[in-house]
PDB file of C-alpha atoms in Angstrom:
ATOM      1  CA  UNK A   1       3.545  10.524  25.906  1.00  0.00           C
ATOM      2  CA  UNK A   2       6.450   9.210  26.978  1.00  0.00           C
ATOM      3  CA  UNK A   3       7.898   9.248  23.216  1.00  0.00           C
ATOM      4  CA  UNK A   4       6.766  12.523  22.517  1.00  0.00           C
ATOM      5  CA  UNK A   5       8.803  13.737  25.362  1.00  0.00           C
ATOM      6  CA  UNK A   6      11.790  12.146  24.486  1.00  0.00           C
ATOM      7  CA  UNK A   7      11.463  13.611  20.664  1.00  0.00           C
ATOM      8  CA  UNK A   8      10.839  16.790  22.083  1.00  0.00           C
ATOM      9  CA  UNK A   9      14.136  17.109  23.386  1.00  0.00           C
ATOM     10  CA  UNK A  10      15.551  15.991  20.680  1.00  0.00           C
ATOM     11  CA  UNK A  11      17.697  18.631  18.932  1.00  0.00           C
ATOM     12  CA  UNK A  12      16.339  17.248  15.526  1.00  0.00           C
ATOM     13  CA  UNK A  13      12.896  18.195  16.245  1.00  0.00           C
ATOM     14  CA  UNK A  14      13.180  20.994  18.934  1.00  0.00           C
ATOM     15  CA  UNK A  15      11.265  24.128  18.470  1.00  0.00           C
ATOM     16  CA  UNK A  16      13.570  26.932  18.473  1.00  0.00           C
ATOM     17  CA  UNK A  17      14.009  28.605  22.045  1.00  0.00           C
ATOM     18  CA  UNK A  18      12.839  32.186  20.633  1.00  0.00           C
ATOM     19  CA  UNK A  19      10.117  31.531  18.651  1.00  0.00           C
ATOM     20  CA  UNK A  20       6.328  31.696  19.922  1.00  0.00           C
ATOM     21  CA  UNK A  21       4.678  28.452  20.098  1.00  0.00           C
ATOM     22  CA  UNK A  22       1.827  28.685  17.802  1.00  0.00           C
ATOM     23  CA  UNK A  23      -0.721  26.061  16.557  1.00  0.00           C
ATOM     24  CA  UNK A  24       0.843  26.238  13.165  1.00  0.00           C
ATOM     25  CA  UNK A  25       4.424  25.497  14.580  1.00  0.00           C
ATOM     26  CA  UNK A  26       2.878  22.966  16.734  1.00  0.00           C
ATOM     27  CA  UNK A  27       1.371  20.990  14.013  1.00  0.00           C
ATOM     28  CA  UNK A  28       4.753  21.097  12.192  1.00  0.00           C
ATOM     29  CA  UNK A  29       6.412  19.765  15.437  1.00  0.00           C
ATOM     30  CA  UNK A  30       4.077  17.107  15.934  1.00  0.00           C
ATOM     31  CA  UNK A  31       4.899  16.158  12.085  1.00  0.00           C
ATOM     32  CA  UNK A  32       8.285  16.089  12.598  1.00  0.00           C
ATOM     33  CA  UNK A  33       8.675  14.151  15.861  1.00  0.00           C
ATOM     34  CA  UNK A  34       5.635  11.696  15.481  1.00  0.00           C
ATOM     35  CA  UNK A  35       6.912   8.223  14.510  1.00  0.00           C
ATOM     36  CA  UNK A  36       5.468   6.260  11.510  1.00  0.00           C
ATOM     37  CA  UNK A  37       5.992   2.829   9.780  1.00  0.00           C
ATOM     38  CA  UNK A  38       5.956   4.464   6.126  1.00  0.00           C
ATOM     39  CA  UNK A  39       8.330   4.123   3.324  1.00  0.00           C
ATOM     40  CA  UNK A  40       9.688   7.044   0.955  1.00  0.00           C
ATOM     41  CA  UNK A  41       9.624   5.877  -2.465  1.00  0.00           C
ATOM     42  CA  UNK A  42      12.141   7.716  -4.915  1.00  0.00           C
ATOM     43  CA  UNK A  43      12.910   5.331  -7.395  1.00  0.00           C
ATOM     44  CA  UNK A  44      11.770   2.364  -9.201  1.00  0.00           C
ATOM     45  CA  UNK A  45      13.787   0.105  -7.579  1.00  0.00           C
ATOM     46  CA  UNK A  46      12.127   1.509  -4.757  1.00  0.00           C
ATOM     47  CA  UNK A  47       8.879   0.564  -5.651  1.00  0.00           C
ATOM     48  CA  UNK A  48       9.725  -2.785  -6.719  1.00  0.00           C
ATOM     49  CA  UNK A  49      11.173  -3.638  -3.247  1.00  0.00           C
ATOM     50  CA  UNK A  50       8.124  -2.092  -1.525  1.00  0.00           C
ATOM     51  CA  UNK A  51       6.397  -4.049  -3.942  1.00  0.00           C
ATOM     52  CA  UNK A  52       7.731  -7.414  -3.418  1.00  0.00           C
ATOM     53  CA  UNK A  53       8.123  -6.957   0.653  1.00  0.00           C
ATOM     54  CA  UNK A  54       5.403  -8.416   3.203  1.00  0.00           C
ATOM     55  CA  UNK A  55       3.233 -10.112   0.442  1.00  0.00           C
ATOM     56  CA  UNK A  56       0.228 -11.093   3.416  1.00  0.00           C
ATOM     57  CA  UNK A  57      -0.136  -7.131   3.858  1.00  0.00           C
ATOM     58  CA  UNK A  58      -2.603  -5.170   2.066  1.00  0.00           C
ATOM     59  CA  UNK A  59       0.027  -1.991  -0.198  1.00  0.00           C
ATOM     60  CA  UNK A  60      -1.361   2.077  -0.009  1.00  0.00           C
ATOM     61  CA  UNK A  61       1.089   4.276  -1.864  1.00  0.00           C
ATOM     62  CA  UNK A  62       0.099   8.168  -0.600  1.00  0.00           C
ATOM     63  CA  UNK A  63       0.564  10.314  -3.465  1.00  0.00           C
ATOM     64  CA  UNK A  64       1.258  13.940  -2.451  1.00  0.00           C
ATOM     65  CA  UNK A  65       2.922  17.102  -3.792  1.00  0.00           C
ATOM     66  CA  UNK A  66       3.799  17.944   0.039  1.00  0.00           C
ATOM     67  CA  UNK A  67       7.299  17.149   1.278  1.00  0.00           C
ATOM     68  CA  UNK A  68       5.615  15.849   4.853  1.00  0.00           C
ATOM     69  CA  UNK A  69       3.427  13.289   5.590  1.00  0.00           C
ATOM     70  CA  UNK A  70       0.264  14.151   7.721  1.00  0.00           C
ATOM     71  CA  UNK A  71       0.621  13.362  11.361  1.00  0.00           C
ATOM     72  CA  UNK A  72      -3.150  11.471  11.232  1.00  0.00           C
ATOM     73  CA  UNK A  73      -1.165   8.974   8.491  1.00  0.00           C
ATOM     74  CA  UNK A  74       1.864   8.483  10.214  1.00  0.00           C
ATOM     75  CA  UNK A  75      -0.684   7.444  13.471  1.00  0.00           C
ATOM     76  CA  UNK A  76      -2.691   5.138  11.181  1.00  0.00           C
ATOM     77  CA  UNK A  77       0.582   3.090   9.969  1.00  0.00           C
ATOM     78  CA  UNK A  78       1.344   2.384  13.263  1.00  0.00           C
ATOM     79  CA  UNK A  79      -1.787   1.439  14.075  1.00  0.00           C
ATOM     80  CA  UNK A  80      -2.084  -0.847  11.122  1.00  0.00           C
ATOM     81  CA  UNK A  81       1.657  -1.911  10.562  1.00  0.00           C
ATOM     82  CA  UNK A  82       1.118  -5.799  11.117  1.00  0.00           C
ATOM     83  CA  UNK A  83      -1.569  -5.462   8.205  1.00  0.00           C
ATOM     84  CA  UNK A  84      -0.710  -2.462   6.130  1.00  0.00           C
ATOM     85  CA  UNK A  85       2.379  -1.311   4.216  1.00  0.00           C
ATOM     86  CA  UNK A  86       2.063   2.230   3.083  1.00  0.00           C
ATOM     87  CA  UNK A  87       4.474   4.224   0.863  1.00  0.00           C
ATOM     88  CA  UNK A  88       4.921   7.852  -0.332  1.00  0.00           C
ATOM     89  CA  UNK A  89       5.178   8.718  -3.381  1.00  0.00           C
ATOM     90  CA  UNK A  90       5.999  12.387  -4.168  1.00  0.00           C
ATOM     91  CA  UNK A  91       5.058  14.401  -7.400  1.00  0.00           C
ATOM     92  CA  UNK A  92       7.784  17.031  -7.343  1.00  0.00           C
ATOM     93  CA  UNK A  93      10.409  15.101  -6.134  1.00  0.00           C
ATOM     94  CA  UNK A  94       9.804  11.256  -8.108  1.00  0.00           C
ATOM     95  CA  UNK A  95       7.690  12.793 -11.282  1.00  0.00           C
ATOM     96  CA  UNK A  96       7.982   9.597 -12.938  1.00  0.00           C
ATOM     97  CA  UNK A  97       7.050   7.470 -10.270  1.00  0.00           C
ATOM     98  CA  UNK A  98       4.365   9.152  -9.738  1.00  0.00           C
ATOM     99  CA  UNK A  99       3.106   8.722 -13.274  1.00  0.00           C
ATOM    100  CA  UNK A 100       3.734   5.368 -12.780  1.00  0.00           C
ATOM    101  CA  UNK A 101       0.628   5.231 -10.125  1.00  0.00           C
ATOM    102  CA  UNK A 102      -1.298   6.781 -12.316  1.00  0.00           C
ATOM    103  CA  UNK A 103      -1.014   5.753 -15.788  1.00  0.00           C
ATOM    104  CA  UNK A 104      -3.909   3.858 -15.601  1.00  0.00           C
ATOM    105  CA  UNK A 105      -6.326   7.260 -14.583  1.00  0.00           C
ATOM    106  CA  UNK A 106      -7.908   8.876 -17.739  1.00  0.00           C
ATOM    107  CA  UNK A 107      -6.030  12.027 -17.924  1.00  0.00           C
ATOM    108  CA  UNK A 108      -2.684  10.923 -15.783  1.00  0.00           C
ATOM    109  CA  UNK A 109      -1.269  12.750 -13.101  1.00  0.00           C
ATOM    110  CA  UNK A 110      -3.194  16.094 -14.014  1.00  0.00           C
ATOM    111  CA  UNK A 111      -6.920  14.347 -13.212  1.00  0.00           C
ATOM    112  CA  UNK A 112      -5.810  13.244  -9.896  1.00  0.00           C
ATOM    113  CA  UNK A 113      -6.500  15.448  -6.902  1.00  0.00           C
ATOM    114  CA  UNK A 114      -3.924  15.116  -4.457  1.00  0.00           C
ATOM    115  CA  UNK A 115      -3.195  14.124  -1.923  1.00  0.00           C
ATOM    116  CA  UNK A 116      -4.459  10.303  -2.698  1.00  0.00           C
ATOM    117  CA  UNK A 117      -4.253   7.461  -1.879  1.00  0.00           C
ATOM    118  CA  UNK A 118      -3.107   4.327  -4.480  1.00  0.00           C
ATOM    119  CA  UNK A 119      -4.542   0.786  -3.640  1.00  0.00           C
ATOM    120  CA  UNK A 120      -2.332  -1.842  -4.495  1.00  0.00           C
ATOM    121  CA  UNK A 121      -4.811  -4.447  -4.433  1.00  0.00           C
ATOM    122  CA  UNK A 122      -7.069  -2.470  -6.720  1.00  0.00           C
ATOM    123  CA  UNK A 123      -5.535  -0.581  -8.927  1.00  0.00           C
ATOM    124  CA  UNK A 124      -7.761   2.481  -7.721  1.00  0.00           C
ATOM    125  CA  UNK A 125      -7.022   5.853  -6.499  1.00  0.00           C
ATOM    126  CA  UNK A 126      -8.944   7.614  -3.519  1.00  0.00           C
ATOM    127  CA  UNK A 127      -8.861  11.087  -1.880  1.00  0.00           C
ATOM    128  CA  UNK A 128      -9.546  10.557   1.954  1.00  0.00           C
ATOM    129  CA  UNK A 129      -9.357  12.825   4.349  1.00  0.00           C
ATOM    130  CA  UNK A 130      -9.516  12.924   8.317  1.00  0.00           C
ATOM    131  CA  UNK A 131     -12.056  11.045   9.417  1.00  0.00           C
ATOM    132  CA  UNK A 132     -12.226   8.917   6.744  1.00  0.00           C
ATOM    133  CA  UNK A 133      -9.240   7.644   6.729  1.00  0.00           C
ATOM    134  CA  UNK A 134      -9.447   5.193   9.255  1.00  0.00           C
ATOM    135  CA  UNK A 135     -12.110   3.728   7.904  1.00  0.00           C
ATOM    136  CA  UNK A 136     -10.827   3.487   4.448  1.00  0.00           C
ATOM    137  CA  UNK A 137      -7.620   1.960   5.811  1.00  0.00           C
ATOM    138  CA  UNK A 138      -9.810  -0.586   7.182  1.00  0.00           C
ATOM    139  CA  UNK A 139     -11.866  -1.258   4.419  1.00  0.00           C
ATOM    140  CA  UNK A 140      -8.553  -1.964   2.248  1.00  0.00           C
ATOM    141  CA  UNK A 141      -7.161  -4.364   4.616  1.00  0.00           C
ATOM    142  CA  UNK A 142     -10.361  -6.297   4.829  1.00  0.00           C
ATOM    143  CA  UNK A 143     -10.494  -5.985   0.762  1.00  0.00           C
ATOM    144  CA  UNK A 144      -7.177  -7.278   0.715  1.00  0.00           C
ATOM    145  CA  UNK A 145      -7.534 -10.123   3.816  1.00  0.00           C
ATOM    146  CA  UNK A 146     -10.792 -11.215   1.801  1.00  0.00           C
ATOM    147  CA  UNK A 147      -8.652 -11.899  -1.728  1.00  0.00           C
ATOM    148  CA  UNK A 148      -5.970 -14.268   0.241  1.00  0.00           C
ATOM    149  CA  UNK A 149      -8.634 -16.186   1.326  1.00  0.00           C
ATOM    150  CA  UNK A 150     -10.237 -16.921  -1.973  1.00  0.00           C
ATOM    151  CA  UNK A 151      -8.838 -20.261  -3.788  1.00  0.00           C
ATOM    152  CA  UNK A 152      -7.084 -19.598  -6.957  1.00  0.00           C
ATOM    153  CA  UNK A 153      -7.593 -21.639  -9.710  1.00  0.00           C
ATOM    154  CA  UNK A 154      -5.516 -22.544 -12.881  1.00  0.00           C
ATOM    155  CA  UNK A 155      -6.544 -24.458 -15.742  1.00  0.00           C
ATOM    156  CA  UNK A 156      -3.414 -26.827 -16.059  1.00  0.00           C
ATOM    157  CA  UNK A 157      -2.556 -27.924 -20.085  1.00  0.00           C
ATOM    158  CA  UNK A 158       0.040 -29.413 -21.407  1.00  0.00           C
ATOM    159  CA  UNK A 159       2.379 -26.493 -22.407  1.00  0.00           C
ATOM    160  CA  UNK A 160       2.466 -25.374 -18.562  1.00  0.00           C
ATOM    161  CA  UNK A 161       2.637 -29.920 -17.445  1.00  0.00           C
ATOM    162  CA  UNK A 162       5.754 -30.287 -20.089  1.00  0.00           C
ATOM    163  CA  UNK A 163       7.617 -26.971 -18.209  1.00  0.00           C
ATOM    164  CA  UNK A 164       7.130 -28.098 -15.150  1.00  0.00           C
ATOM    165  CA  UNK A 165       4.375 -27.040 -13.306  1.00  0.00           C
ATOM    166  CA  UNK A 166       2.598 -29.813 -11.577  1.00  0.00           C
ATOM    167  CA  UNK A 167       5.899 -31.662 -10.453  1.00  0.00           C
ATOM    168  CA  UNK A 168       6.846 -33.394  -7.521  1.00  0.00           C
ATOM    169  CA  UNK A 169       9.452 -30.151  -6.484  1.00  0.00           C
ATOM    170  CA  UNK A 170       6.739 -27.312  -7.137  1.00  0.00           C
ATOM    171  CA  UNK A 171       4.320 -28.030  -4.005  1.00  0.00           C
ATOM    172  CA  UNK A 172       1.069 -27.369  -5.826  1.00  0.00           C
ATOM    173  CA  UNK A 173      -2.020 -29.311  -5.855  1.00  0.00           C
ATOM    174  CA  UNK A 174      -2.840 -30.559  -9.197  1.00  0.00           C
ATOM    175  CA  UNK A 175      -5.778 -31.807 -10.075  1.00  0.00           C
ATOM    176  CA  UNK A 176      -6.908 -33.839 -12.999  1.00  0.00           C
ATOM    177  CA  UNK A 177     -10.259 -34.117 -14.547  1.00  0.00           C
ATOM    178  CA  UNK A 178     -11.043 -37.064 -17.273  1.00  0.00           C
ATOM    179  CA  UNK A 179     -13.746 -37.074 -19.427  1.00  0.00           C
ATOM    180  CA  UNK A 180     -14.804 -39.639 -21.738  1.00  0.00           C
ATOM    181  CA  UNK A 181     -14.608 -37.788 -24.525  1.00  0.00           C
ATOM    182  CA  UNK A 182     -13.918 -34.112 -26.183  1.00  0.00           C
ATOM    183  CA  UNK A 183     -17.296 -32.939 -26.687  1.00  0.00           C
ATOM    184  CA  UNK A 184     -18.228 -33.880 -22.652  1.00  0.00           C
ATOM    185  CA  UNK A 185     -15.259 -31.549 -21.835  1.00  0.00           C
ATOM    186  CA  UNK A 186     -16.153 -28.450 -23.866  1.00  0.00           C
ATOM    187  CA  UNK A 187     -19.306 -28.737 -22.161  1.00  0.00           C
ATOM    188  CA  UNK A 188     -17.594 -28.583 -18.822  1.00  0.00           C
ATOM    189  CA  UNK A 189     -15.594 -25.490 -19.439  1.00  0.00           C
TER     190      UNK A 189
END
């Protein structure tokens, strides 16, 4: 409480003296002067930074057509910031950006109901609401936490040996196979 005190008399986010409190212009308060850990996205370079920023956090891009983000969001990314990134991603004012999310949707930005929510990790798109969100914002972290863990595997041949990979500078662990003879190591594959 003590935050929401101190944003409450901030002249920024101050109700105006005349006006009747209501629950409509309390709710756009609250919006105003709640904190959050999320990132406007405008711009492709914006995207690429969010992008390429905290690679051991699971990404959610919110995809709206509302200038605000809902108070219940901004809660949840502070909730979540040590293991979630999430950035905003507005139709009306980034058009192409948005299109960018959504490419991959049969029937672009005109199938998807908004708000939504873009998984990084997944490539898919969700609508959430209220109390689901929590539990969604859960269930991509542990999606995402679950992937890192997994070993990743490379079959290493000679192109990718000859440029490099597998060196003493690259610190990856390389691991040769030897079979006695071609047709043993078809079989393998």
């Amino acid at each position: 409480w003590d935050s929401l005190s101190v944003s409450f008399n901030d002249p920024r986010v101050r109700l105006p003296a005349k006006e009747r409190i209501t629950e409509k212009g309390l709710f756009q308060w609250l919006a105003k002067a709640m904190p959050d850990c999320v990132v406007h996205l405008a711009t492709p370079s914006d995207r690429d930074s969010f992008m390429d920023t905290h690679p051991g956090k699971a990404k959610l891009v919110f995809l709206t057509e509302k200038q605000g983000v809902p108070p219940k969001l901004k809660g949840l990314s502070m909730d979540f910031q040590e293991r979630l990134s999430v950035a905003v991603v507005n139709i009306r004012s980034a058009p192409q950006l948005f299109a960018t999310f959504v490419q991959h949707i049969p029937g672009g930005a005109g199938a998807v109901s908004l708000p939504a929510f873009f998984d990084v990790q997944s490539e898919e798109i969700a609508v959430k609401r209220g109390p689901e969100l929590r539990p969604y914002l859960v269930a991509v972290i542990n999606s995402f936490q679950s992937s890192q863990r997994r070993p990743k595997f490379e079959e290493l041949t000679l192109d990718m040996y000859t440029t490099g990979m597998c060196s003493s500078q690259d610190s990856q662990f390389c691991l040769l196979v030897v079979f006695p003879s071609e047709d043993e190591a078809r079989l393998q594959r």
